[in-house]
Coordinates of C-alpha atoms and ligand atoms in Angstrom, one line a residue:
M159 CA 0.3 0.3 0.2
T160 CA 1.2 3.3 -1.4
T161 CA 0.2 6.6 0.0
L162 CA -0.7 8.9 -3.0
G163 CA 0.1 12.6 -2.9
I164 CA -2.1 14.3 -5.3
I165 CA -1.7 18.3 -5.8
G166 CA -4.5 19.4 -7.7
A167 CA -8.0 17.8 -7.0
G168 CA -10.2 18.1 -10.8
N169 CA -10.6 15.9 -13.6
I170 CA -7.1 14.2 -13.3
G171 CA -6.4 14.3 -9.5
S172 CA -9.8 13.0 -8.8
N173 CA -10.2 10.4 -10.9
V174 CA -6.9 8.8 -10.4
A175 CA -7.2 9.3 -7.0
K176 CA -10.8 7.0 -7.0
A177 CA -8.4 4.2 -9.0
A178 CA -5.9 4.6 -6.5
L179 CA -8.5 4.5 -3.6
A180 CA -10.0 1.2 -5.4
A181 CA -6.5 -0.2 -5.5
G182 CA -5.9 0.3 -1.8
H183 CA -3.9 3.1 -1.5
D184 CA -4.2 5.8 0.9
V185 CA -4.3 9.5 -0.6
V186 CA -3.5 12.8 1.0
I187 CA -5.5 15.5 -1.7
A188 CA -4.8 19.2 -2.2
N189 CA -5.9 22.1 -4.4
S190 CA -5.0 25.7 -4.7
R191 CA -7.3 27.0 -2.7
G192 CA -6.8 25.0 0.4
P193 CA -8.1 21.9 2.5
E194 CA -11.8 23.1 3.4
T195 CA -12.9 23.8 -0.2
L196 CA -12.3 20.0 -1.0
T197 CA -14.9 18.7 1.6
D198 CA -17.2 16.8 -0.5
L199 CA -14.7 15.4 -2.7
V200 CA -13.1 13.4 0.6
G201 CA -16.2 12.4 1.5
E202 CA -17.0 11.0 -2.0
L203 CA -13.7 9.9 -1.8
G204 CA -14.0 7.7 1.5
D205 CA -12.0 7.0 4.8
H206 CA -8.7 6.7 3.2
A207 CA -8.6 9.8 1.3
R208 CA -8.0 13.3 3.4
A209 CA -7.7 16.7 1.9
A210 CA -4.8 18.6 2.7
T211 CA -2.4 21.5 1.7
I212 CA -0.2 21.8 -1.1
E213 CA 2.9 21.7 1.2
D214 CA 1.1 18.2 3.3
A215 CA 0.3 16.5 0.4
A216 CA 3.2 16.7 -1.0
T217 CA 5.4 15.5 2.0
A218 CA 3.2 12.6 2.6
G219 CA 3.1 11.2 -0.5
D220 CA 5.3 8.1 -1.0
L221 CA 4.9 9.4 -5.0
V222 CA 2.9 12.7 -5.5
L223 CA 1.0 12.7 -8.9
V224 CA 0.6 16.6 -9.9
A225 CA -2.5 17.2 -12.0
I226 CA -2.9 20.9 -12.5
P227 CA -2.7 23.7 -15.8
L228 CA 1.1 23.2 -16.8
A229 CA 0.7 27.4 -16.0
A230 CA 0.9 26.8 -12.4
I231 CA 3.5 24.4 -12.1
D232 CA 6.1 26.8 -11.2
T233 CA 4.4 27.5 -8.3
L234 CA 5.3 24.3 -6.6
P235 CA 7.4 23.6 -3.6
T236 CA 10.4 22.1 -4.2
A237 CA 11.3 21.5 -0.9
P238 CA 8.8 18.9 0.2
L239 CA 9.0 16.7 -3.1
A240 CA 12.7 16.8 -3.4
G241 CA 13.9 13.1 -3.5
K242 CA 10.2 12.0 -4.9
V243 CA 9.1 9.9 -8.0
V244 CA 6.3 12.8 -8.9
L245 CA 4.0 11.9 -11.4
D246 CA 3.4 14.4 -14.1
A247 CA -0.4 14.9 -16.1
N248 CA 0.4 17.8 -17.8
N249 CA -1.0 18.4 -21.3
Y250 CA -0.2 22.0 -23.2
Y251 CA -3.1 23.9 -24.3
P252 CA -2.4 27.1 -25.3
G253 CA -5.8 28.5 -24.9
R254 CA -5.3 27.7 -21.0
D255 CA -1.8 27.8 -20.3
G256 CA -0.8 30.9 -22.8
R257 CA 2.1 30.3 -25.3
I258 CA 5.0 29.0 -23.9
A259 CA 7.9 29.8 -26.1
A260 CA 9.9 26.9 -25.6
L261 CA 6.7 24.9 -26.5
D262 CA 6.3 26.8 -29.2
E263 CA 9.7 26.0 -30.7
N264 CA 9.2 22.6 -29.9
L265 CA 12.2 22.9 -27.6
E266 CA 11.3 21.3 -24.3
T267 CA 8.5 18.8 -23.3
T268 CA 6.2 20.0 -20.6
S269 CA 7.8 17.4 -18.4
G270 CA 11.1 18.6 -19.1
L271 CA 9.7 22.3 -17.6
L272 CA 8.1 20.4 -14.5
Q273 CA 11.8 18.6 -14.0
R274 CA 13.4 21.5 -14.6
H275 CA 10.9 22.9 -11.9
L276 CA 11.5 20.3 -9.3
P277 CA 15.8 19.5 -10.4
Q278 CA 15.9 17.1 -7.2
S279 CA 12.4 15.5 -8.0
H280 CA 12.2 12.5 -10.3
V281 CA 9.9 13.5 -13.1
V282 CA 7.9 10.5 -14.5
K283 CA 5.2 11.6 -17.5
A284 CA 2.2 9.5 -16.4
F285 CA -1.8 9.7 -17.1
N286 CA -1.4 12.7 -19.7
H287 CA -2.8 10.7 -22.4
I288 CA -5.8 9.0 -20.9
N289 CA -9.5 11.0 -20.6
A290 CA -9.9 11.6 -16.8
R291 CA -13.2 9.8 -16.5
D292 CA -11.7 6.7 -18.3
I293 CA -8.7 6.8 -15.4
P294 CA -11.3 4.5 -12.9
A295 CA -13.6 3.4 -15.5
D296 CA -11.0 1.2 -17.7
A297 CA -8.9 0.2 -14.9
T298 CA -8.3 -3.7 -14.7
P299 CA -6.4 -6.2 -13.0
A300 CA -3.0 -7.3 -14.6
G301 CA -3.0 -10.2 -17.0
T302 CA -6.5 -9.0 -18.4
A303 CA -6.2 -9.7 -22.0
D304 CA -5.8 -6.7 -23.3
R305 CA -5.2 -4.3 -20.8
R306 CA -5.3 -0.9 -22.0
A307 CA -1.5 0.3 -21.6
L308 CA -0.4 3.6 -20.7
G309 CA 2.8 5.0 -21.9
I310 CA 5.6 6.4 -19.2
F311 CA 8.7 8.7 -19.6
G312 CA 11.4 9.9 -17.4
E313 CA 15.4 10.0 -16.3
D314 CA 15.7 7.6 -13.7
P315 CA 15.2 3.7 -13.9
D316 CA 14.1 3.4 -10.6
A317 CA 11.0 6.3 -10.5
K318 CA 10.2 4.7 -13.7
R319 CA 10.0 1.1 -11.8
V320 CA 7.9 3.1 -8.9
A321 CA 5.5 4.7 -11.4
A322 CA 5.3 1.5 -13.8
A323 CA 4.2 -0.7 -10.5
F324 CA 1.7 1.9 -9.4
L325 CA -0.2 2.3 -12.6
D326 CA -0.3 -2.1 -12.6
S327 CA -1.9 -1.2 -9.5
V328 CA -4.1 1.1 -10.0
G329 CA -5.4 -1.1 -13.7
Y330 CA -3.0 -0.3 -16.0
D331 CA 0.6 -1.3 -18.0
A332 CA 3.1 1.0 -18.3
V333 CA 5.4 1.1 -21.3
D334 CA 8.6 3.1 -21.0
L335 CA 9.1 5.2 -23.8
G336 CA 11.9 6.7 -22.6
G337 CA 13.3 9.9 -21.1
L338 CA 11.1 13.1 -21.0
A339 CA 12.5 14.7 -23.9
E340 CA 10.7 12.0 -25.9
S341 CA 6.7 12.8 -24.0
W342 CA 5.3 14.8 -26.4
R343 CA 4.7 11.5 -28.4
L344 CA 1.9 11.3 -26.6
E345 CA 1.2 14.3 -26.2
R346 CA -2.1 17.3 -27.3
D347 CA -3.2 16.2 -31.2
T348 CA -0.9 13.2 -31.2
P349 CA -2.4 10.0 -32.8
G350 CA -2.0 7.8 -29.1
Y351 CA -3.6 11.1 -27.4
G352 CA -7.2 10.1 -25.4
K353 CA -7.1 6.3 -27.4
P354 CA -6.9 3.3 -25.2
M355 CA -4.5 0.6 -26.6
T356 CA -2.3 -2.6 -25.4
A357 CA 1.4 -2.2 -24.7
A358 CA 2.0 -3.2 -27.9
Q359 CA -0.5 -0.2 -29.6
V360 CA 1.4 2.3 -27.0
R361 CA 4.6 1.3 -28.3
E362 CA 4.0 1.3 -32.1
I363 CA 1.6 4.3 -31.9
A364 CA 4.7 6.3 -30.1
A365 CA 6.9 5.3 -32.0
A366 CA 5.6 6.7 -35.1
T367 CA 4.3 9.4 -34.4
E368 CA 6.4 12.4 -35.7
R369 CA 6.3 15.8 -33.5
V370 CA 4.6 18.8 -35.4
V371 CA 4.9 22.7 -35.3
Q372 CA 2.5 23.6 -32.2
Q373 CA -0.8 25.1 -32.7
Ligands
NAP998 N1 -9.0 16.4 -17.6 C1 -8.4 15.5 -18.5 O1 -9.2 14.5 -18.9 C2 -7.5 15.6 -18.9 C3 -6.9 13.9 -18.9 C4 -5.0 14.2 -19.2 C5 -4.5 15.4 -19.1 N2 -4.9 16.0 -18.2 C6 -3.9 17.8 -17.5 O2 -3.7 17.5 -16.3 C7 -3.8 18.6 -16.0 C8 -4.6 19.3 -14.9 O3 -6.0 19.0 -15.6 P1 -7.7 18.3 -15.1 O4 -8.4 18.8 -16.3 O5 -7.3 17.6 -14.4 O6 -8.0 20.2 -14.5 P2 -8.8 21.0 -13.4 O7 -10.1 19.8 -13.6 O8 -9.2 22.1 -14.1 O9 -8.2 20.9 -12.0 C9 -7.0 22.0 -12.0 C10 -6.8 21.3 -10.6 O10 -5.5 22.3 -10.0 C11 -5.6 23.0 -9.3 N3 -5.0 23.4 -9.1 C12 -4.3 25.2 -9.8 N4 -3.9 26.2 -10.0 C13 -3.2 25.2 -8.6 C14 -1.9 25.5 -7.7 N5 -1.1 26.5 -8.5 N6 -1.5 24.9 -7.3 C15 -2.4 23.8 -6.5 N7 -3.8 23.5 -6.8 C16 -3.6 24.4 -8.5 C17 -6.9 23.7 -9.2 O11 -7.4 23.6 -7.8 P3 -8.5 24.9 -7.6 O12 -9.8 24.7 -7.6 O13 -8.5 25.3 -5.9 O14 -8.3 25.8 -7.9 C18 -7.6 22.0 -9.4 O15 -8.0 21.2 -8.3 C19 -3.7 19.6 -16.8 O16 -2.6 20.1 -17.4 C20 -4.8 18.6 -18.1 O17 -4.3 19.0 -19.6 C21 -6.0 16.2 -18.0

């Protein structure tokens, strides 16, 4: 059993929380407005979930999911996340996040930006290419035929092993697709984005994807 810290309690945060709780993990979840605004959500999530401040969720998590808009990542506290595996669900939506030149010019990736902000953490891209509502709905036990798979990217092999074990526990095969610099392969406007795929399909589709200029 793991304690998952979750920063961001919207679509992704709340649905990963549901999948994690269903798998027997504990959840400590935070948003920007404070734990008192999460009473209804944690009531719905049940006894193994609690609302927290951002610092508390970061500190309490054995691993921590970042599920906030990309434009807000520079506000994340670095010290309580130091040394931790940080799962990053971020995608770039210029209409929501504003234009980010390094992404527009394909010089960076969203998770690369987060890793830069959290140099002492081990960022692993995860959960970014699945619709939030599908996360609890499509979860199946390990060994299920044609099990849905999700790509992961990161620099640290041990962190990717931790992330893969967590994904497996909550219902998904994890496919290691390389470092953060490759993580554009499953981002917005790519063929694999939002598409249910087996592990073999994740590998095949991500490998065949070409990087386009951001619109
Ligand atoms: N929705 C999907 O299906 C989906 C799928 C894959 C990936 N993603 C990506 O995941 C990220 C989150 O998306 P979402 O749909 O879950 O967003 P969302 O529903 O708008 O929720 C965002 C959450 O982040 C919190 N937040 C905002 N700024 C924060 C800050 N500075 N510190 C801490 N918490 C903050 C918000 O708290 P307050 O409400 O208190 O402000 C809210 O709980 C995005 O990058 C998105 O592209 C989304």
